[in-house]
Short mmCIF file of N, CA and C in Angstrom, two decimals:
data_model
loop_
_atom_site.label_atom_id
_atom_site.label_comp_id
_atom_site.label_asym_id
_atom_site.label_seq_id
_atom_site.Cartn_x
_atom_site.Cartn_y
_atom_site.Cartn_z
N ARG A 136 -1.90 3.45 -11.32
CA ARG A 136 -1.32 4.72 -11.54
C ARG A 136 -1.72 5.76 -10.64
N LEU A 137 -2.69 5.58 -9.94
CA LEU A 137 -3.27 6.54 -9.03
C LEU A 137 -2.67 6.38 -7.55
N VAL A 138 -2.00 5.27 -7.34
CA VAL A 138 -1.58 5.01 -6.01
C VAL A 138 -0.42 6.07 -5.57
N PRO A 139 0.51 6.30 -6.47
CA PRO A 139 1.59 7.34 -6.01
C PRO A 139 0.87 8.76 -5.76
N ARG A 140 -0.22 9.08 -6.50
CA ARG A 140 -0.84 10.36 -6.29
C ARG A 140 -1.50 10.33 -4.99
N ALA A 141 -2.23 9.27 -4.69
CA ALA A 141 -3.01 9.29 -3.40
C ALA A 141 -1.99 9.29 -2.20
N LEU A 142 -0.83 8.53 -2.26
CA LEU A 142 0.16 8.53 -1.26
C LEU A 142 0.80 9.90 -1.15
N ARG A 143 1.01 10.58 -2.38
CA ARG A 143 1.50 12.06 -2.30
C ARG A 143 0.56 13.03 -1.54
N ILE A 144 -0.67 12.76 -1.65
CA ILE A 144 -1.69 13.53 -0.99
C ILE A 144 -1.61 13.31 0.52
N VAL A 145 -1.41 12.12 0.85
CA VAL A 145 -1.36 11.80 2.30
C VAL A 145 -0.13 12.43 2.85
N TRP A 146 1.01 12.35 2.07
CA TRP A 146 2.29 12.91 2.58
C TRP A 146 2.20 14.36 2.59
N ASP A 147 1.59 15.00 1.60
CA ASP A 147 1.62 16.52 1.58
C ASP A 147 0.75 16.90 2.75
N ALA A 148 -0.37 16.11 3.06
CA ALA A 148 -1.31 16.54 4.09
C ALA A 148 -0.71 16.50 5.59
N ALA A 149 0.02 15.55 5.74
CA ALA A 149 0.61 15.52 7.09
C ALA A 149 2.02 14.73 7.02
N PRO A 150 3.06 15.28 6.67
CA PRO A 150 4.26 14.53 6.49
C PRO A 150 4.78 13.88 7.89
N GLY A 151 4.66 14.73 8.96
CA GLY A 151 5.11 14.33 10.15
C GLY A 151 4.26 13.11 10.76
N TRP A 152 2.93 13.15 10.56
CA TRP A 152 2.21 11.98 10.97
C TRP A 152 2.40 10.75 10.18
N ALA A 153 2.54 11.07 8.82
CA ALA A 153 2.89 9.93 7.88
C ALA A 153 4.18 9.30 8.21
N ALA A 154 5.31 10.08 8.50
CA ALA A 154 6.57 9.52 8.89
C ALA A 154 6.47 8.82 10.32
N ALA A 155 5.79 9.34 11.12
CA ALA A 155 5.59 8.58 12.41
C ALA A 155 4.87 7.17 12.29
N SER A 156 3.83 7.22 11.30
CA SER A 156 3.06 5.99 11.01
C SER A 156 4.02 4.92 10.41
N MET A 157 4.97 5.38 9.41
CA MET A 157 5.88 4.54 8.85
C MET A 157 6.84 3.99 9.95
N ALA A 158 7.21 4.73 10.74
CA ALA A 158 8.25 4.32 11.73
C ALA A 158 7.69 3.24 12.73
N LEU A 159 6.39 3.55 13.15
CA LEU A 159 5.79 2.56 13.90
C LEU A 159 5.51 1.26 13.15
N LEU A 160 5.26 1.48 11.87
CA LEU A 160 5.03 0.21 11.04
C LEU A 160 6.21 -0.72 11.00
N ILE A 161 7.48 -0.09 10.93
CA ILE A 161 8.64 -0.94 11.06
C ILE A 161 8.77 -1.63 12.33
N VAL A 162 8.62 -0.92 13.34
CA VAL A 162 8.75 -1.43 14.82
C VAL A 162 7.68 -2.50 14.91
N GLN A 163 6.34 -2.19 14.62
CA GLN A 163 5.37 -3.18 14.73
C GLN A 163 5.55 -4.46 13.89
N GLY A 164 6.32 -4.40 12.80
CA GLY A 164 6.65 -5.48 11.95
C GLY A 164 7.74 -6.27 12.62
N LEU A 165 8.54 -5.79 13.50
CA LEU A 165 9.54 -6.51 14.01
C LEU A 165 9.25 -7.22 15.40
N LEU A 166 8.25 -6.61 15.99
CA LEU A 166 7.78 -6.99 17.35
C LEU A 166 7.35 -8.52 17.43
N PRO A 167 6.56 -8.94 16.37
CA PRO A 167 6.26 -10.45 16.39
C PRO A 167 7.40 -11.37 16.41
N VAL A 168 8.37 -10.96 15.83
CA VAL A 168 9.77 -11.84 15.75
C VAL A 168 10.41 -11.93 17.04
N ALA A 169 10.37 -10.69 17.66
CA ALA A 169 10.87 -10.67 19.08
C ALA A 169 10.12 -11.48 19.99
N ILE A 170 8.84 -11.56 19.97
CA ILE A 170 7.95 -12.27 20.67
C ILE A 170 8.20 -13.80 20.52
N VAL A 171 8.37 -14.18 19.17
CA VAL A 171 8.69 -15.57 18.90
C VAL A 171 10.04 -16.01 19.58
N TYR A 172 11.08 -15.16 19.36
CA TYR A 172 12.39 -15.52 20.06
C TYR A 172 12.10 -15.54 21.67
N LEU A 173 11.45 -14.70 22.16
CA LEU A 173 11.39 -14.64 23.56
C LEU A 173 10.47 -15.84 24.06
N THR A 174 9.58 -16.25 23.29
CA THR A 174 8.80 -17.42 23.63
C THR A 174 9.76 -18.69 23.63
N ARG A 175 10.56 -18.70 22.61
CA ARG A 175 11.49 -19.78 22.59
C ARG A 175 12.32 -19.79 23.85
N ASP A 176 12.87 -18.62 24.30
CA ASP A 176 13.66 -18.49 25.53
C ASP A 176 12.92 -18.85 26.82
N VAL A 177 11.64 -18.45 26.77
CA VAL A 177 10.77 -18.81 28.07
C VAL A 177 10.66 -20.33 28.04
N VAL A 178 10.40 -21.05 27.01
CA VAL A 178 10.38 -22.49 26.95
C VAL A 178 11.55 -23.10 27.44
N ASN A 179 12.66 -22.62 26.88
CA ASN A 179 13.86 -23.09 27.26
C ASN A 179 14.23 -23.00 28.69
N ALA A 180 13.83 -21.85 29.23
CA ALA A 180 14.05 -21.47 30.64
C ALA A 180 13.22 -22.40 31.50
N LEU A 181 11.87 -22.65 31.10
CA LEU A 181 11.06 -23.59 31.75
C LEU A 181 11.51 -24.99 31.84
N VAL A 182 12.09 -25.38 30.60
CA VAL A 182 12.59 -26.83 30.51
C VAL A 182 13.91 -26.94 31.42
N THR A 183 14.64 -25.85 31.55
CA THR A 183 15.87 -25.78 32.43
C THR A 183 15.38 -25.90 33.87
N ILE A 184 14.37 -25.21 34.22
CA ILE A 184 13.73 -25.39 35.62
C ILE A 184 13.34 -26.66 35.91
N ILE A 185 12.56 -27.33 35.03
CA ILE A 185 12.03 -28.61 35.28
C ILE A 185 13.29 -29.54 35.42
N GLN A 186 14.17 -29.46 34.55
CA GLN A 186 15.35 -30.43 34.58
C GLN A 186 16.14 -30.26 35.82
N SER A 187 16.23 -29.08 36.39
CA SER A 187 17.02 -28.87 37.55
C SER A 187 16.07 -29.06 38.90
N ASN A 188 14.91 -29.75 38.73
CA ASN A 188 14.02 -29.94 39.91
C ASN A 188 13.69 -28.70 40.71
N GLY A 189 13.55 -27.53 39.98
CA GLY A 189 13.10 -26.37 40.67
C GLY A 189 14.38 -25.58 41.37
N ASP A 190 15.57 -25.86 40.98
CA ASP A 190 16.73 -25.31 41.61
C ASP A 190 16.50 -23.66 41.61
N PRO A 191 16.66 -22.89 42.72
CA PRO A 191 16.30 -21.55 42.80
C PRO A 191 17.43 -20.79 41.92
N ALA A 192 18.54 -21.39 41.62
CA ALA A 192 19.64 -20.67 40.89
C ALA A 192 19.25 -20.42 39.46
N VAL A 193 18.34 -21.36 38.99
CA VAL A 193 17.95 -21.20 37.52
C VAL A 193 16.72 -20.29 37.29
N TRP A 194 16.12 -19.94 38.39
CA TRP A 194 14.83 -19.09 38.51
C TRP A 194 15.05 -17.66 37.80
N GLY A 195 16.18 -17.10 38.22
CA GLY A 195 16.56 -15.77 37.80
C GLY A 195 16.51 -15.48 36.35
N PRO A 196 17.12 -16.27 35.59
CA PRO A 196 17.10 -15.93 34.09
C PRO A 196 15.79 -16.21 33.53
N ALA A 197 15.03 -17.24 34.12
CA ALA A 197 13.64 -17.57 33.62
C ALA A 197 12.76 -16.36 33.83
N VAL A 198 12.85 -15.88 35.06
CA VAL A 198 11.96 -14.79 35.45
C VAL A 198 12.31 -13.43 34.62
N THR A 199 13.54 -13.25 34.31
CA THR A 199 13.92 -12.18 33.49
C THR A 199 13.41 -12.20 32.16
N THR A 200 13.45 -13.49 31.62
CA THR A 200 12.96 -13.64 30.25
C THR A 200 11.38 -13.49 30.09
N ILE A 201 10.71 -14.03 31.27
CA ILE A 201 9.18 -14.00 31.21
C ILE A 201 8.86 -12.42 31.39
N VAL A 202 9.50 -11.63 32.16
CA VAL A 202 9.25 -10.25 32.32
C VAL A 202 9.54 -9.45 31.15
N LEU A 203 10.73 -9.84 30.45
CA LEU A 203 10.97 -9.25 29.29
C LEU A 203 9.88 -9.40 28.07
N MET A 204 9.43 -10.70 28.07
CA MET A 204 8.33 -11.03 27.14
C MET A 204 7.10 -10.29 27.47
N GLY A 205 6.82 -10.17 28.69
CA GLY A 205 5.65 -9.30 29.18
C GLY A 205 5.83 -7.94 28.61
N LEU A 206 6.89 -7.38 28.76
CA LEU A 206 7.12 -5.94 28.48
C LEU A 206 7.12 -5.84 26.82
N VAL A 207 7.51 -6.70 26.11
CA VAL A 207 7.48 -6.53 24.65
C VAL A 207 6.05 -6.73 24.26
N THR A 208 5.32 -7.65 24.89
CA THR A 208 3.86 -7.68 24.54
C THR A 208 3.12 -6.53 24.92
N LEU A 209 3.38 -6.03 26.08
CA LEU A 209 2.80 -4.73 26.53
C LEU A 209 3.12 -3.58 25.50
N LEU A 210 4.36 -3.52 25.10
CA LEU A 210 4.84 -2.55 24.20
C LEU A 210 3.99 -2.75 22.87
N SER A 211 3.80 -3.78 22.46
CA SER A 211 3.08 -4.11 21.22
C SER A 211 1.66 -3.43 21.37
N GLY A 212 1.12 -3.71 22.38
CA GLY A 212 -0.20 -3.24 22.59
C GLY A 212 -0.24 -1.77 22.72
N ILE A 213 0.73 -1.09 23.32
CA ILE A 213 0.85 0.33 23.52
C ILE A 213 1.05 0.88 22.12
N LEU A 214 1.94 0.29 21.38
CA LEU A 214 2.20 0.89 19.96
C LEU A 214 1.03 0.73 19.16
N GLY A 215 0.34 -0.27 19.19
CA GLY A 215 -0.97 -0.53 18.42
C GLY A 215 -1.98 0.68 18.80
N SER A 216 -2.09 1.07 20.16
CA SER A 216 -2.83 2.30 20.41
C SER A 216 -2.34 3.54 19.93
N ILE A 217 -1.04 3.62 20.02
CA ILE A 217 -0.51 4.88 19.41
C ILE A 217 -0.60 4.99 18.06
N ASN A 218 -0.52 3.85 17.32
CA ASN A 218 -0.72 3.75 15.88
C ASN A 218 -2.10 4.22 15.59
N GLY A 219 -3.06 3.74 16.23
CA GLY A 219 -4.46 4.17 16.09
C GLY A 219 -4.74 5.70 16.25
N TYR A 220 -4.01 6.31 17.20
CA TYR A 220 -4.08 7.72 17.44
C TYR A 220 -3.42 8.34 16.12
N ILE A 221 -2.34 7.98 15.67
CA ILE A 221 -1.64 8.49 14.69
C ILE A 221 -2.55 8.44 13.38
N ARG A 222 -3.08 7.23 13.16
CA ARG A 222 -3.96 7.05 11.96
C ARG A 222 -5.20 7.97 12.00
N THR A 223 -5.80 8.24 13.13
CA THR A 223 -6.96 9.11 13.28
C THR A 223 -6.41 10.58 12.93
N ALA A 224 -5.35 11.02 13.56
CA ALA A 224 -4.78 12.37 13.33
C ALA A 224 -4.39 12.45 11.77
N LEU A 225 -3.81 11.55 11.15
CA LEU A 225 -3.50 11.48 9.76
C LEU A 225 -4.70 11.63 8.89
N GLY A 226 -5.73 10.73 9.22
CA GLY A 226 -6.91 10.66 8.49
C GLY A 226 -7.58 12.13 8.57
N GLU A 227 -7.64 12.82 9.74
CA GLU A 227 -8.20 14.16 9.80
C GLU A 227 -7.56 15.15 9.00
N GLN A 228 -6.06 14.94 8.92
CA GLN A 228 -5.36 15.92 8.08
C GLN A 228 -5.68 15.67 6.62
N VAL A 229 -5.76 14.40 6.22
CA VAL A 229 -6.10 13.96 4.85
C VAL A 229 -7.46 14.51 4.38
N ARG A 230 -8.34 14.36 5.18
CA ARG A 230 -9.70 14.81 4.95
C ARG A 230 -9.75 16.37 4.79
N ASP A 231 -9.09 17.06 5.62
CA ASP A 231 -9.07 18.44 5.41
C ASP A 231 -8.41 18.86 4.11
N LYS A 232 -7.31 18.15 3.69
CA LYS A 232 -6.63 18.48 2.47
C LYS A 232 -7.48 18.21 1.39
N MET A 233 -8.18 17.03 1.34
CA MET A 233 -9.16 16.59 0.27
C MET A 233 -10.30 17.71 0.19
N HIS A 234 -10.80 18.03 1.32
CA HIS A 234 -11.89 19.17 1.27
C HIS A 234 -11.40 20.40 0.71
N ALA A 235 -10.15 20.86 1.02
CA ALA A 235 -9.62 22.00 0.37
C ALA A 235 -9.41 21.85 -1.02
N MET A 236 -8.93 20.64 -1.47
CA MET A 236 -8.69 20.48 -2.90
C MET A 236 -10.03 20.52 -3.66
N ILE A 237 -11.10 19.84 -3.17
CA ILE A 237 -12.38 19.94 -3.68
C ILE A 237 -12.92 21.12 -3.82
N HIS A 238 -12.86 22.00 -2.72
CA HIS A 238 -13.26 23.36 -2.57
C HIS A 238 -12.55 24.34 -3.59
N ALA A 239 -11.28 24.13 -3.74
CA ALA A 239 -10.50 24.89 -4.69
C ALA A 239 -10.95 24.58 -6.11
N LYS A 240 -11.22 23.47 -6.35
CA LYS A 240 -11.65 23.02 -7.67
C LYS A 240 -13.03 23.53 -8.08
N ALA A 241 -13.84 23.49 -7.06
CA ALA A 241 -15.27 23.94 -7.11
C ALA A 241 -15.30 25.44 -7.40
N LEU A 242 -14.38 26.19 -6.82
CA LEU A 242 -14.36 27.62 -7.08
C LEU A 242 -13.98 28.02 -8.51
N THR A 243 -13.28 27.19 -9.19
CA THR A 243 -12.90 27.37 -10.61
C THR A 243 -14.01 27.01 -11.49
N LEU A 244 -15.10 26.46 -11.18
CA LEU A 244 -16.01 25.92 -12.04
C LEU A 244 -17.10 26.98 -12.36
N ASP A 245 -17.56 26.87 -13.56
CA ASP A 245 -18.64 27.86 -14.02
C ASP A 245 -19.96 27.50 -13.31
N MET A 246 -20.75 28.43 -13.22
CA MET A 246 -22.16 28.28 -12.56
C MET A 246 -22.91 27.26 -13.20
N GLN A 247 -22.76 27.09 -14.45
CA GLN A 247 -23.56 26.10 -15.22
C GLN A 247 -23.25 24.67 -14.73
N PHE A 248 -22.12 24.44 -14.21
CA PHE A 248 -21.64 23.15 -13.71
C PHE A 248 -22.61 22.69 -12.56
N PHE A 249 -22.89 23.65 -11.75
CA PHE A 249 -23.72 23.40 -10.49
C PHE A 249 -25.24 23.06 -10.96
N GLU A 250 -25.62 23.62 -12.04
CA GLU A 250 -27.02 23.53 -12.40
C GLU A 250 -27.26 22.19 -13.20
N SER A 251 -26.12 21.53 -13.55
CA SER A 251 -26.38 20.22 -14.23
C SER A 251 -26.29 19.20 -13.11
N PRO A 252 -27.39 18.21 -13.09
CA PRO A 252 -27.47 17.23 -12.08
C PRO A 252 -26.23 16.19 -12.26
N THR A 253 -25.87 15.97 -13.28
CA THR A 253 -24.78 14.98 -13.59
C THR A 253 -23.47 15.50 -13.01
N TYR A 254 -23.09 16.69 -13.30
CA TYR A 254 -21.89 17.32 -12.70
C TYR A 254 -21.95 17.49 -11.17
N TYR A 255 -23.13 17.95 -10.78
CA TYR A 255 -23.28 18.06 -9.38
C TYR A 255 -23.24 16.86 -8.64
N ASP A 256 -23.64 15.80 -9.18
CA ASP A 256 -23.63 14.39 -8.55
C ASP A 256 -22.08 14.03 -8.46
N GLN A 257 -21.39 14.34 -9.48
CA GLN A 257 -19.89 14.07 -9.49
C GLN A 257 -19.29 14.85 -8.31
N LEU A 258 -19.62 16.06 -8.16
CA LEU A 258 -19.11 16.88 -7.04
C LEU A 258 -19.42 16.26 -5.74
N GLN A 259 -20.60 15.90 -5.60
CA GLN A 259 -20.99 15.27 -4.35
C GLN A 259 -20.35 13.94 -3.96
N ARG A 260 -20.19 12.99 -5.12
CA ARG A 260 -19.50 11.90 -4.91
C ARG A 260 -17.93 12.12 -4.43
N ALA A 261 -17.34 13.16 -5.09
CA ALA A 261 -16.11 13.39 -4.76
C ALA A 261 -15.99 13.82 -3.31
N SER A 262 -16.90 14.70 -2.94
CA SER A 262 -16.95 15.17 -1.63
C SER A 262 -17.07 14.05 -0.49
N VAL A 263 -17.88 13.06 -0.83
CA VAL A 263 -18.25 11.94 0.13
C VAL A 263 -17.26 10.90 -0.02
N ASP A 264 -17.23 10.26 -1.19
CA ASP A 264 -16.45 9.11 -1.39
C ASP A 264 -14.94 9.23 -1.44
N ALA A 265 -14.43 10.25 -2.04
CA ALA A 265 -13.02 10.39 -2.33
C ALA A 265 -12.26 10.85 -1.04
N ILE A 266 -12.91 11.26 0.03
CA ILE A 266 -12.22 11.67 1.25
C ILE A 266 -11.50 10.51 1.79
N ASP A 267 -11.99 9.43 2.06
CA ASP A 267 -11.50 8.31 2.87
C ASP A 267 -10.63 7.35 2.00
N ARG A 268 -10.55 7.65 0.66
CA ARG A 268 -9.88 6.61 -0.19
C ARG A 268 -8.32 6.78 0.03
N PRO A 269 -7.79 7.83 0.03
CA PRO A 269 -6.26 7.90 0.30
C PRO A 269 -5.87 7.29 1.63
N ILE A 270 -6.66 7.52 2.63
CA ILE A 270 -6.26 6.69 3.95
C ILE A 270 -6.56 5.22 3.94
N GLY A 271 -7.67 4.88 3.25
CA GLY A 271 -7.84 3.42 3.07
C GLY A 271 -6.82 2.73 2.31
N LEU A 272 -6.31 3.48 1.30
CA LEU A 272 -5.16 2.84 0.47
C LEU A 272 -3.98 2.78 1.46
N LEU A 273 -3.66 3.86 2.16
CA LEU A 273 -2.53 3.83 2.99
C LEU A 273 -2.59 2.60 4.05
N ASP A 274 -3.70 2.44 4.56
CA ASP A 274 -3.88 1.48 5.67
C ASP A 274 -3.61 0.08 4.95
N SER A 275 -4.03 -0.13 3.72
CA SER A 275 -3.86 -1.38 3.09
C SER A 275 -2.45 -1.61 2.82
N ILE A 276 -1.73 -0.59 2.35
CA ILE A 276 -0.30 -0.69 1.89
C ILE A 276 0.57 -0.80 3.24
N SER A 277 0.10 -0.14 4.30
CA SER A 277 0.83 -0.26 5.61
C SER A 277 0.76 -1.73 6.12
N LYS A 278 -0.37 -2.28 6.21
CA LYS A 278 -0.69 -3.76 6.58
C LYS A 278 0.15 -4.60 5.75
N LEU A 279 0.29 -4.43 4.49
CA LEU A 279 1.13 -5.22 3.52
C LEU A 279 2.52 -5.13 3.85
N LEU A 280 2.95 -3.91 4.09
CA LEU A 280 4.42 -3.64 4.47
C LEU A 280 4.77 -4.27 5.74
N GLN A 281 3.88 -4.06 6.72
CA GLN A 281 4.09 -4.53 8.04
C GLN A 281 4.31 -6.16 8.04
N ASN A 282 3.34 -6.76 7.31
CA ASN A 282 3.41 -8.14 7.34
C ASN A 282 4.63 -8.65 6.57
N THR A 283 5.05 -7.90 5.40
CA THR A 283 6.21 -8.31 4.70
C THR A 283 7.45 -8.17 5.49
N ILE A 284 7.59 -7.01 6.37
CA ILE A 284 8.61 -6.92 7.32
C ILE A 284 8.74 -8.07 8.23
N THR A 285 7.59 -8.43 8.92
CA THR A 285 7.45 -9.57 9.77
C THR A 285 8.01 -10.92 9.14
N LEU A 286 7.33 -10.95 7.94
CA LEU A 286 7.73 -12.28 7.13
C LEU A 286 9.25 -12.35 6.88
N ALA A 287 9.81 -11.27 6.46
CA ALA A 287 11.25 -11.22 6.06
C ALA A 287 12.08 -11.42 7.32
N ALA A 288 11.70 -10.76 8.41
CA ALA A 288 12.57 -10.86 9.63
C ALA A 288 12.42 -12.32 10.22
N MET A 289 11.19 -12.91 10.09
CA MET A 289 11.02 -14.25 10.64
C MET A 289 11.82 -15.20 9.76
N ALA A 290 11.82 -15.02 8.41
CA ALA A 290 12.49 -15.86 7.52
C ALA A 290 14.02 -15.78 7.70
N GLY A 291 14.46 -14.47 7.88
CA GLY A 291 15.85 -14.22 8.25
C GLY A 291 16.32 -14.92 9.49
N GLY A 292 15.44 -14.91 10.56
CA GLY A 292 15.77 -15.53 11.73
C GLY A 292 15.81 -17.05 11.62
N LEU A 293 14.84 -17.70 10.96
CA LEU A 293 14.84 -18.95 10.88
C LEU A 293 16.00 -19.59 9.79
N LEU A 294 16.35 -18.68 8.89
CA LEU A 294 17.48 -19.15 7.98
C LEU A 294 18.77 -19.00 8.71
N SER A 295 18.85 -18.06 9.65
CA SER A 295 20.20 -17.89 10.43
C SER A 295 20.30 -19.11 11.38
N ALA A 296 19.14 -19.55 11.89
CA ALA A 296 19.23 -20.57 12.94
C ALA A 296 19.30 -22.04 12.31
N ALA A 297 18.79 -22.29 11.26
CA ALA A 297 18.97 -23.53 10.50
C ALA A 297 18.64 -23.32 8.96
N TRP A 298 19.58 -22.97 8.26
CA TRP A 298 19.40 -22.63 6.86
C TRP A 298 19.10 -23.76 6.02
N ARG A 299 19.39 -25.07 6.41
CA ARG A 299 19.12 -26.22 5.68
C ARG A 299 17.56 -26.63 5.92
#
């Protein structure tokens, strides 16, 4: 029941960064499928080269496929780095939002609250522990969604190629 609230905090803290993260999640979920298909094409191109005894006429499509696979692999690495940057920026925004929420709540409390060790300990735990929880939750959900997208795309590709 707390998951929607945590995700709402993340979205409210930085909607632009959260949207960018979700867009990258979709693209990164589809890239492994593209790499699998390109690997298939590279293997087929290499088989064609071997069967043609190295005929220069068949080298062009093979080189194009290999270069395209290299570019997709490079894109995957670049997007991973961009995603890391976005996650860091999103994490900072969420931390700022959580600190502001804790500070706003602390301002409404009576002074006796701070004199009680039990309640003060709760405030300290909220200040330290609760800050990273929404981002950790978002990371876990993002990884699950990315892997689900990859699995669905791979299953769709396999089913379209040989549904039996």
